[in-house]
Amino acid sequence: MTIKQYAFLAHAHLRAQGSASLTRSQIHELLAAAAGFSTHAAFHHQAVWCDVAWRDTGLTPDEYGVIQRCLHFGMPPDEAERSAQGLVSFLGASGYAPVRLEELIAAFASDEDDWEEAEEPGPAVAADWVSTDLVGRMQQGFDAMLGEFPLLLEGLEAAAARGLASAHLAIAYLVEPYASLSHEDDRRFGQELRRRGQWSAEPVGFAEIAAGTDRFVRVVAKHRYHLLAAARGGDRRAMLLTADSYSDPGVLDLEPSDDMDPYDMADLADAHGRPELAYQWLTVLAEEGDVYAMRALIEDRGETLFRAWVWIHLSRLLGRDLSQDRHVAINEDGSEYDDDVGGPAYVGGDDGIELASLTAEENSRAREEAAQLFAVIEGGYEPT
């Protein structure tokens, strides 16, 4: 069934109930009102219809909302009430349920730690029926999904065509189980996008996949297209994923947050010619007590002499003095040497960092700043 056919059936039912004055566009408005939306446009922005019977969801149609929309159309109160009752009767008998895009995303993401941690406005938890009756059935196979959910897939593609990042992300989620490639393959794809200077891909429709050959290739292309489109549309979750999969630089323009790995962000910034951002992310790590980041800032990032001494003093407070040699026995592969295992040992580790001296006043300030950072790391107080 298509969305137009669904509206046609609802329209025919209401006409049979005596509501002959309603137009097809008004039917769409009433269906949206029954789903709890003030307008059809609001429904289009946040939800789609899906191929699950309304009666199986536990949802209750908003009869009052339907009455209010009928009154808005200029219906007399008694006719508005009769039309609302007729629509509720239709929905209970043969209507299909609405699903919010954010609920659909949450249901797919329930087992994905990375996506769950990303903060995005919208419902944090999907309704049980979305996770079981909808998503559970969609994961029975790609052919089954195409055959059982034409209403949902049509709605999602229409919403994506209108530029809704959440619709793009929902589609990427539902095809992802059927589009798995190695991380290295995804990296190569990202390198090709970077070479072209265009972080997008060609759209692929469900109908094209159903009718064509090379299905796996097309499914992979569809997943990439919608994930990148969601990222280009500004969806934070998608941007984090495309950064991880394809080294997409879009995430570099987001405000830093706990769901971003500083080392990954620094590497991404370097890969895209943004050394100033790499420096900022390494500084975040250093201020959190990462001694390796402190060494990188001093040796590789042109750190000022004053800041370099701040890191030296902080490393001393943390018991990892960067000014001292640190050499250890290692195996050939770089792992720590184990006497019990035996075999040839090699020398690994780092030489101590040598810096020019600061003036007594500057050194005192560097020590004080290091002490403040150390207190924050130890949980002593929040920086001002």
JSON list of C-alpha atoms in Angstrom, two decimals, residues 10-158:
[
{"chain": "A", "resi": 10, "resn": "ALA", "atom": "CA", "xyz": [-9.60, 6.76, 4.87]},
{"chain": "A", "resi": 11, "resn": "HIS", "atom": "CA", "xyz": [-11.38, 9.23, 2.60]},
{"chain": "A", "resi": 12, "resn": "ALA", "atom": "CA", "xyz": [-13.73, 6.54, 1.26]},
{"chain": "A", "resi": 13, "resn": "HIS", "atom": "CA", "xyz": [-14.56, 5.39, 4.79]},
{"chain": "A", "resi": 14, "resn": "LEU", "atom": "CA", "xyz": [-15.45, 8.90, 5.94]},
{"chain": "A", "resi": 15, "resn": "ARG", "atom": "CA", "xyz": [-17.52, 9.57, 2.83]},
{"chain": "A", "resi": 16, "resn": "ALA", "atom": "CA", "xyz": [-19.46, 6.39, 3.57]},
{"chain": "A", "resi": 17, "resn": "GLN", "atom": "CA", "xyz": [-20.01, 7.70, 7.09]},
{"chain": "A", "resi": 18, "resn": "GLY", "atom": "CA", "xyz": [-21.56, 10.89, 5.70]},
{"chain": "A", "resi": 19, "resn": "SER", "atom": "CA", "xyz": [-18.55, 13.26, 5.70]},
{"chain": "A", "resi": 20, "resn": "ALA", "atom": "CA", "xyz": [-18.83, 14.06, 2.01]},
{"chain": "A", "resi": 21, "resn": "SER", "atom": "CA", "xyz": [-17.40, 17.58, 2.22]},
{"chain": "A", "resi": 22, "resn": "LEU", "atom": "CA", "xyz": [-13.86, 16.52, 3.14]},
{"chain": "A", "resi": 23, "resn": "THR", "atom": "CA", "xyz": [-11.16, 16.86, 0.48]},
{"chain": "A", "resi": 24, "resn": "ARG", "atom": "CA", "xyz": [-8.20, 14.52, 0.05]},
{"chain": "A", "resi": 25, "resn": "SER", "atom": "CA", "xyz": [-5.79, 17.13, 1.44]},
{"chain": "A", "resi": 26, "resn": "GLN", "atom": "CA", "xyz": [-8.02, 17.53, 4.48]},
{"chain": "A", "resi": 27, "resn": "ILE", "atom": "CA", "xyz": [-7.87, 13.76, 5.02]},
{"chain": "A", "resi": 28, "resn": "HIS", "atom": "CA", "xyz": [-4.11, 14.02, 5.28]},
{"chain": "A", "resi": 29, "resn": "GLU", "atom": "CA", "xyz": [-4.57, 16.79, 7.86]},
{"chain": "A", "resi": 30, "resn": "LEU", "atom": "CA", "xyz": [-6.98, 14.64, 9.89]},
{"chain": "A", "resi": 31, "resn": "LEU", "atom": "CA", "xyz": [-4.68, 11.64, 9.82]},
{"chain": "A", "resi": 32, "resn": "ALA", "atom": "CA", "xyz": [-1.87, 13.84, 11.12]},
{"chain": "A", "resi": 33, "resn": "ALA", "atom": "CA", "xyz": [-4.18, 15.19, 13.84]},
{"chain": "A", "resi": 34, "resn": "ALA", "atom": "CA", "xyz": [-5.09, 11.64, 14.86]},
{"chain": "A", "resi": 35, "resn": "ALA", "atom": "CA", "xyz": [-1.37, 10.95, 15.23]},
{"chain": "A", "resi": 36, "resn": "GLY", "atom": "CA", "xyz": [-1.04, 13.90, 17.61]},
{"chain": "A", "resi": 37, "resn": "PHE", "atom": "CA", "xyz": [0.32, 16.56, 15.23]},
{"chain": "A", "resi": 38, "resn": "SER", "atom": "CA", "xyz": [-1.13, 20.03, 14.84]},
{"chain": "A", "resi": 39, "resn": "THR", "atom": "CA", "xyz": [-0.68, 20.04, 11.05]},
{"chain": "A", "resi": 40, "resn": "HIS", "atom": "CA", "xyz": [0.18, 17.69, 8.21]},
{"chain": "A", "resi": 41, "resn": "ALA", "atom": "CA", "xyz": [3.36, 19.72, 7.68]},
{"chain": "A", "resi": 42, "resn": "ALA", "atom": "CA", "xyz": [4.42, 19.06, 11.28]},
{"chain": "A", "resi": 43, "resn": "PHE", "atom": "CA", "xyz": [3.79, 15.35, 10.78]},
{"chain": "A", "resi": 44, "resn": "HIS", "atom": "CA", "xyz": [5.90, 15.39, 7.59]},
{"chain": "A", "resi": 45, "resn": "HIS", "atom": "CA", "xyz": [8.77, 16.97, 9.51]},
{"chain": "A", "resi": 46, "resn": "GLN", "atom": "CA", "xyz": [8.82, 14.46, 12.35]},
{"chain": "A", "resi": 47, "resn": "ALA", "atom": "CA", "xyz": [7.09, 11.21, 11.43]},
{"chain": "A", "resi": 48, "resn": "VAL", "atom": "CA", "xyz": [6.05, 8.73, 8.75]},
{"chain": "A", "resi": 49, "resn": "TRP", "atom": "CA", "xyz": [3.32, 6.12, 8.38]},
{"chain": "A", "resi": 50, "resn": "CYS", "atom": "CA", "xyz": [4.37, 2.52, 8.74]},
{"chain": "A", "resi": 51, "resn": "ASP", "atom": "CA", "xyz": [2.97, -0.89, 7.85]},
{"chain": "A", "resi": 52, "resn": "VAL", "atom": "CA", "xyz": [1.92, -1.88, 11.37]},
{"chain": "A", "resi": 53, "resn": "ALA", "atom": "CA", "xyz": [-1.76, -1.96, 12.29]},
{"chain": "A", "resi": 54, "resn": "TRP", "atom": "CA", "xyz": [-2.70, 0.92, 14.57]},
{"chain": "A", "resi": 55, "resn": "ARG", "atom": "CA", "xyz": [-4.53, -1.48, 16.87]},
{"chain": "A", "resi": 56, "resn": "ASP", "atom": "CA", "xyz": [-1.29, -3.43, 17.45]},
{"chain": "A", "resi": 57, "resn": "THR", "atom": "CA", "xyz": [0.68, -0.48, 18.76]},
{"chain": "A", "resi": 58, "resn": "GLY", "atom": "CA", "xyz": [-1.12, 0.50, 21.92]},
{"chain": "A", "resi": 59, "resn": "LEU", "atom": "CA", "xyz": [-1.39, 4.05, 20.56]},
{"chain": "A", "resi": 60, "resn": "THR", "atom": "CA", "xyz": [-4.67, 5.90, 20.94]},
{"chain": "A", "resi": 61, "resn": "PRO", "atom": "CA", "xyz": [-5.84, 8.16, 18.11]},
{"chain": "A", "resi": 62, "resn": "ASP", "atom": "CA", "xyz": [-6.26, 11.78, 19.19]},
{"chain": "A", "resi": 63, "resn": "GLU", "atom": "CA", "xyz": [-10.00, 12.15, 18.63]},
{"chain": "A", "resi": 64, "resn": "TYR", "atom": "CA", "xyz": [-10.08, 15.62, 20.19]},
{"chain": "A", "resi": 65, "resn": "GLY", "atom": "CA", "xyz": [-7.30, 16.77, 17.84]},
{"chain": "A", "resi": 66, "resn": "VAL", "atom": "CA", "xyz": [-9.28, 15.49, 14.85]},
{"chain": "A", "resi": 67, "resn": "ILE", "atom": "CA", "xyz": [-12.38, 17.37, 16.02]},
{"chain": "A", "resi": 68, "resn": "GLN", "atom": "CA", "xyz": [-10.39, 20.58, 16.31]},
{"chain": "A", "resi": 69, "resn": "ARG", "atom": "CA", "xyz": [-9.03, 20.19, 12.78]},
{"chain": "A", "resi": 70, "resn": "CYS", "atom": "CA", "xyz": [-12.56, 19.58, 11.45]},
{"chain": "A", "resi": 71, "resn": "LEU", "atom": "CA", "xyz": [-13.77, 22.73, 13.19]},
{"chain": "A", "resi": 72, "resn": "HIS", "atom": "CA", "xyz": [-10.83, 24.56, 11.64]},
{"chain": "A", "resi": 73, "resn": "PHE", "atom": "CA", "xyz": [-12.13, 23.44, 8.24]},
{"chain": "A", "resi": 74, "resn": "GLY", "atom": "CA", "xyz": [-15.45, 25.14, 9.04]},
{"chain": "A", "resi": 75, "resn": "MET", "atom": "CA", "xyz": [-17.47, 22.03, 9.86]},
{"chain": "A", "resi": 76, "resn": "PRO", "atom": "CA", "xyz": [-20.43, 22.32, 12.24]},
{"chain": "A", "resi": 77, "resn": "PRO", "atom": "CA", "xyz": [-19.63, 20.82, 15.64]},
{"chain": "A", "resi": 78, "resn": "ASP", "atom": "CA", "xyz": [-21.90, 17.80, 15.22]},
{"chain": "A", "resi": 79, "resn": "GLU", "atom": "CA", "xyz": [-20.41, 16.94, 11.82]},
{"chain": "A", "resi": 80, "resn": "ALA", "atom": "CA", "xyz": [-16.88, 17.45, 13.19]},
{"chain": "A", "resi": 81, "resn": "GLU", "atom": "CA", "xyz": [-17.57, 15.02, 16.02]},
{"chain": "A", "resi": 82, "resn": "ARG", "atom": "CA", "xyz": [-19.11, 12.50, 13.64]},
{"chain": "A", "resi": 83, "resn": "SER", "atom": "CA", "xyz": [-16.12, 12.72, 11.28]},
{"chain": "A", "resi": 84, "resn": "ALA", "atom": "CA", "xyz": [-13.68, 12.29, 14.16]},
{"chain": "A", "resi": 85, "resn": "GLN", "atom": "CA", "xyz": [-15.52, 9.22, 15.41]},
{"chain": "A", "resi": 86, "resn": "GLY", "atom": "CA", "xyz": [-15.57, 7.79, 11.89]},
{"chain": "A", "resi": 87, "resn": "LEU", "atom": "CA", "xyz": [-11.82, 8.30, 11.47]},
{"chain": "A", "resi": 88, "resn": "VAL", "atom": "CA", "xyz": [-11.05, 6.74, 14.85]},
{"chain": "A", "resi": 89, "resn": "SER", "atom": "CA", "xyz": [-13.23, 3.76, 13.87]},
{"chain": "A", "resi": 90, "resn": "PHE", "atom": "CA", "xyz": [-11.32, 3.41, 10.59]},
{"chain": "A", "resi": 91, "resn": "LEU", "atom": "CA", "xyz": [-7.95, 3.59, 12.33]},
{"chain": "A", "resi": 92, "resn": "GLY", "atom": "CA", "xyz": [-8.96, 0.95, 14.86]},
{"chain": "A", "resi": 93, "resn": "ALA", "atom": "CA", "xyz": [-10.16, -1.42, 12.15]},
{"chain": "A", "resi": 94, "resn": "SER", "atom": "CA", "xyz": [-7.70, -0.97, 9.30]},
{"chain": "A", "resi": 95, "resn": "GLY", "atom": "CA", "xyz": [-5.50, 2.04, 9.95]},
{"chain": "A", "resi": 96, "resn": "TYR", "atom": "CA", "xyz": [-1.73, 2.08, 9.90]},
{"chain": "A", "resi": 97, "resn": "ALA", "atom": "CA", "xyz": [0.37, 3.52, 12.68]},
{"chain": "A", "resi": 98, "resn": "PRO", "atom": "CA", "xyz": [2.54, 6.64, 12.70]},
{"chain": "A", "resi": 99, "resn": "VAL", "atom": "CA", "xyz": [6.14, 6.39, 13.84]},
{"chain": "A", "resi": 100, "resn": "ARG", "atom": "CA", "xyz": [8.30, 9.34, 14.80]},
{"chain": "A", "resi": 101, "resn": "LEU", "atom": "CA", "xyz": [11.66, 9.41, 13.05]},
{"chain": "A", "resi": 102, "resn": "GLU", "atom": "CA", "xyz": [13.54, 9.84, 16.32]},
{"chain": "A", "resi": 103, "resn": "GLU", "atom": "CA", "xyz": [11.77, 6.82, 17.81]},
{"chain": "A", "resi": 104, "resn": "LEU", "atom": "CA", "xyz": [12.71, 4.75, 14.77]},
{"chain": "A", "resi": 105, "resn": "ILE", "atom": "CA", "xyz": [16.34, 5.87, 15.07]},
{"chain": "A", "resi": 106, "resn": "ALA", "atom": "CA", "xyz": [16.35, 5.13, 18.80]},
{"chain": "A", "resi": 107, "resn": "ALA", "atom": "CA", "xyz": [15.00, 1.61, 18.19]},
{"chain": "A", "resi": 108, "resn": "PHE", "atom": "CA", "xyz": [17.72, 0.86, 15.64]},
{"chain": "A", "resi": 109, "resn": "ALA", "atom": "CA", "xyz": [20.39, 2.46, 17.80]},
{"chain": "A", "resi": 110, "resn": "SER", "atom": "CA", "xyz": [19.51, 0.60, 21.00]},
{"chain": "A", "resi": 111, "resn": "ASP", "atom": "CA", "xyz": [22.42, -1.81, 20.52]},
{"chain": "A", "resi": 112, "resn": "GLU", "atom": "CA", "xyz": [24.90, 0.74, 19.17]},
{"chain": "A", "resi": 113, "resn": "ASP", "atom": "CA", "xyz": [26.85, 2.32, 22.04]},
{"chain": "A", "resi": 114, "resn": "ASP", "atom": "CA", "xyz": [28.47, 5.02, 19.90]},
{"chain": "A", "resi": 115, "resn": "TRP", "atom": "CA", "xyz": [25.17, 6.33, 18.63]},
{"chain": "A", "resi": 116, "resn": "GLU", "atom": "CA", "xyz": [23.42, 6.07, 21.95]},
{"chain": "A", "resi": 117, "resn": "GLU", "atom": "CA", "xyz": [26.07, 8.31, 23.53]},
{"chain": "A", "resi": 118, "resn": "ALA", "atom": "CA", "xyz": [25.60, 11.07, 20.97]},
{"chain": "A", "resi": 119, "resn": "GLU", "atom": "CA", "xyz": [23.31, 13.81, 22.20]},
{"chain": "A", "resi": 120, "resn": "GLU", "atom": "CA", "xyz": [20.49, 14.69, 19.83]},
{"chain": "A", "resi": 121, "resn": "PRO", "atom": "CA", "xyz": [17.10, 16.30, 20.53]},
{"chain": "A", "resi": 122, "resn": "GLY", "atom": "CA", "xyz": [14.17, 13.93, 20.44]},
{"chain": "A", "resi": 123, "resn": "PRO", "atom": "CA", "xyz": [12.83, 10.86, 22.27]},
{"chain": "A", "resi": 124, "resn": "ALA", "atom": "CA", "xyz": [15.63, 8.95, 23.94]},
{"chain": "A", "resi": 125, "resn": "VAL", "atom": "CA", "xyz": [13.72, 5.65, 23.98]},
{"chain": "A", "resi": 126, "resn": "ALA", "atom": "CA", "xyz": [11.50, 4.09, 21.35]},
{"chain": "A", "resi": 127, "resn": "ALA", "atom": "CA", "xyz": [8.12, 2.64, 22.17]},
{"chain": "A", "resi": 128, "resn": "ASP", "atom": "CA", "xyz": [8.12, -1.13, 22.63]},
{"chain": "A", "resi": 129, "resn": "TRP", "atom": "CA", "xyz": [6.05, -1.72, 19.51]},
{"chain": "A", "resi": 130, "resn": "VAL", "atom": "CA", "xyz": [8.59, 0.16, 17.40]},
{"chain": "A", "resi": 131, "resn": "SER", "atom": "CA", "xyz": [11.43, -2.05, 18.62]},
{"chain": "A", "resi": 132, "resn": "THR", "atom": "CA", "xyz": [9.52, -5.35, 18.39]},
{"chain": "A", "resi": 133, "resn": "ASP", "atom": "CA", "xyz": [6.69, -5.17, 15.85]},
{"chain": "A", "resi": 134, "resn": "LEU", "atom": "CA", "xyz": [8.45, -2.78, 13.50]},
{"chain": "A", "resi": 135, "resn": "VAL", "atom": "CA", "xyz": [12.22, -3.01, 13.72]},
{"chain": "A", "resi": 136, "resn": "GLY", "atom": "CA", "xyz": [12.18, -6.68, 14.68]},
{"chain": "A", "resi": 137, "resn": "ARG", "atom": "CA", "xyz": [10.24, -7.52, 11.52]},
{"chain": "A", "resi": 138, "resn": "MET", "atom": "CA", "xyz": [12.42, -5.28, 9.36]},
{"chain": "A", "resi": 139, "resn": "GLN", "atom": "CA", "xyz": [15.51, -7.21, 10.38]},
{"chain": "A", "resi": 140, "resn": "GLN", "atom": "CA", "xyz": [14.23, -10.51, 8.96]},
{"chain": "A", "resi": 141, "resn": "GLY", "atom": "CA", "xyz": [15.92, -9.84, 5.61]},
{"chain": "A", "resi": 142, "resn": "PHE", "atom": "CA", "xyz": [16.16, -7.22, 2.91]},
{"chain": "A", "resi": 143, "resn": "ASP", "atom": "CA", "xyz": [13.55, -8.83, 0.64]},
{"chain": "A", "resi": 144, "resn": "ALA", "atom": "CA", "xyz": [11.16, -9.18, 3.55]},
{"chain": "A", "resi": 145, "resn": "MET", "atom": "CA", "xyz": [11.62, -5.51, 4.39]},
{"chain": "A", "resi": 146, "resn": "LEU", "atom": "CA", "xyz": [10.89, -4.45, 0.80]},
{"chain": "A", "resi": 147, "resn": "GLY", "atom": "CA", "xyz": [7.80, -6.65, 0.69]},
{"chain": "A", "resi": 148, "resn": "GLU", "atom": "CA", "xyz": [6.32, -5.90, 4.09]},
{"chain": "A", "resi": 149, "resn": "PHE", "atom": "CA", "xyz": [6.98, -2.19, 4.54]},
{"chain": "A", "resi": 150, "resn": "PRO", "atom": "CA", "xyz": [6.23, -0.27, 1.32]},
{"chain": "A", "resi": 151, "resn": "LEU", "atom": "CA", "xyz": [4.32, 2.42, 3.23]},
{"chain": "A", "resi": 152, "resn": "LEU", "atom": "CA", "xyz": [7.19, 3.06, 5.62]},
{"chain": "A", "resi": 153, "resn": "LEU", "atom": "CA", "xyz": [9.89, 2.98, 2.95]},
{"chain": "A", "resi": 154, "resn": "GLU", "atom": "CA", "xyz": [7.95, 5.37, 0.73]},
{"chain": "A", "resi": 155, "resn": "GLY", "atom": "CA", "xyz": [7.47, 7.77, 3.62]},
{"chain": "A", "resi": 156, "resn": "LEU", "atom": "CA", "xyz": [11.12, 7.65, 4.61]},
{"chain": "A", "resi": 157, "resn": "GLU", "atom": "CA", "xyz": [12.36, 8.28, 1.08]},
{"chain": "A", "resi": 158, "resn": "ALA", "atom": "CA", "xyz": [9.88, 11.13, 0.63]}
]
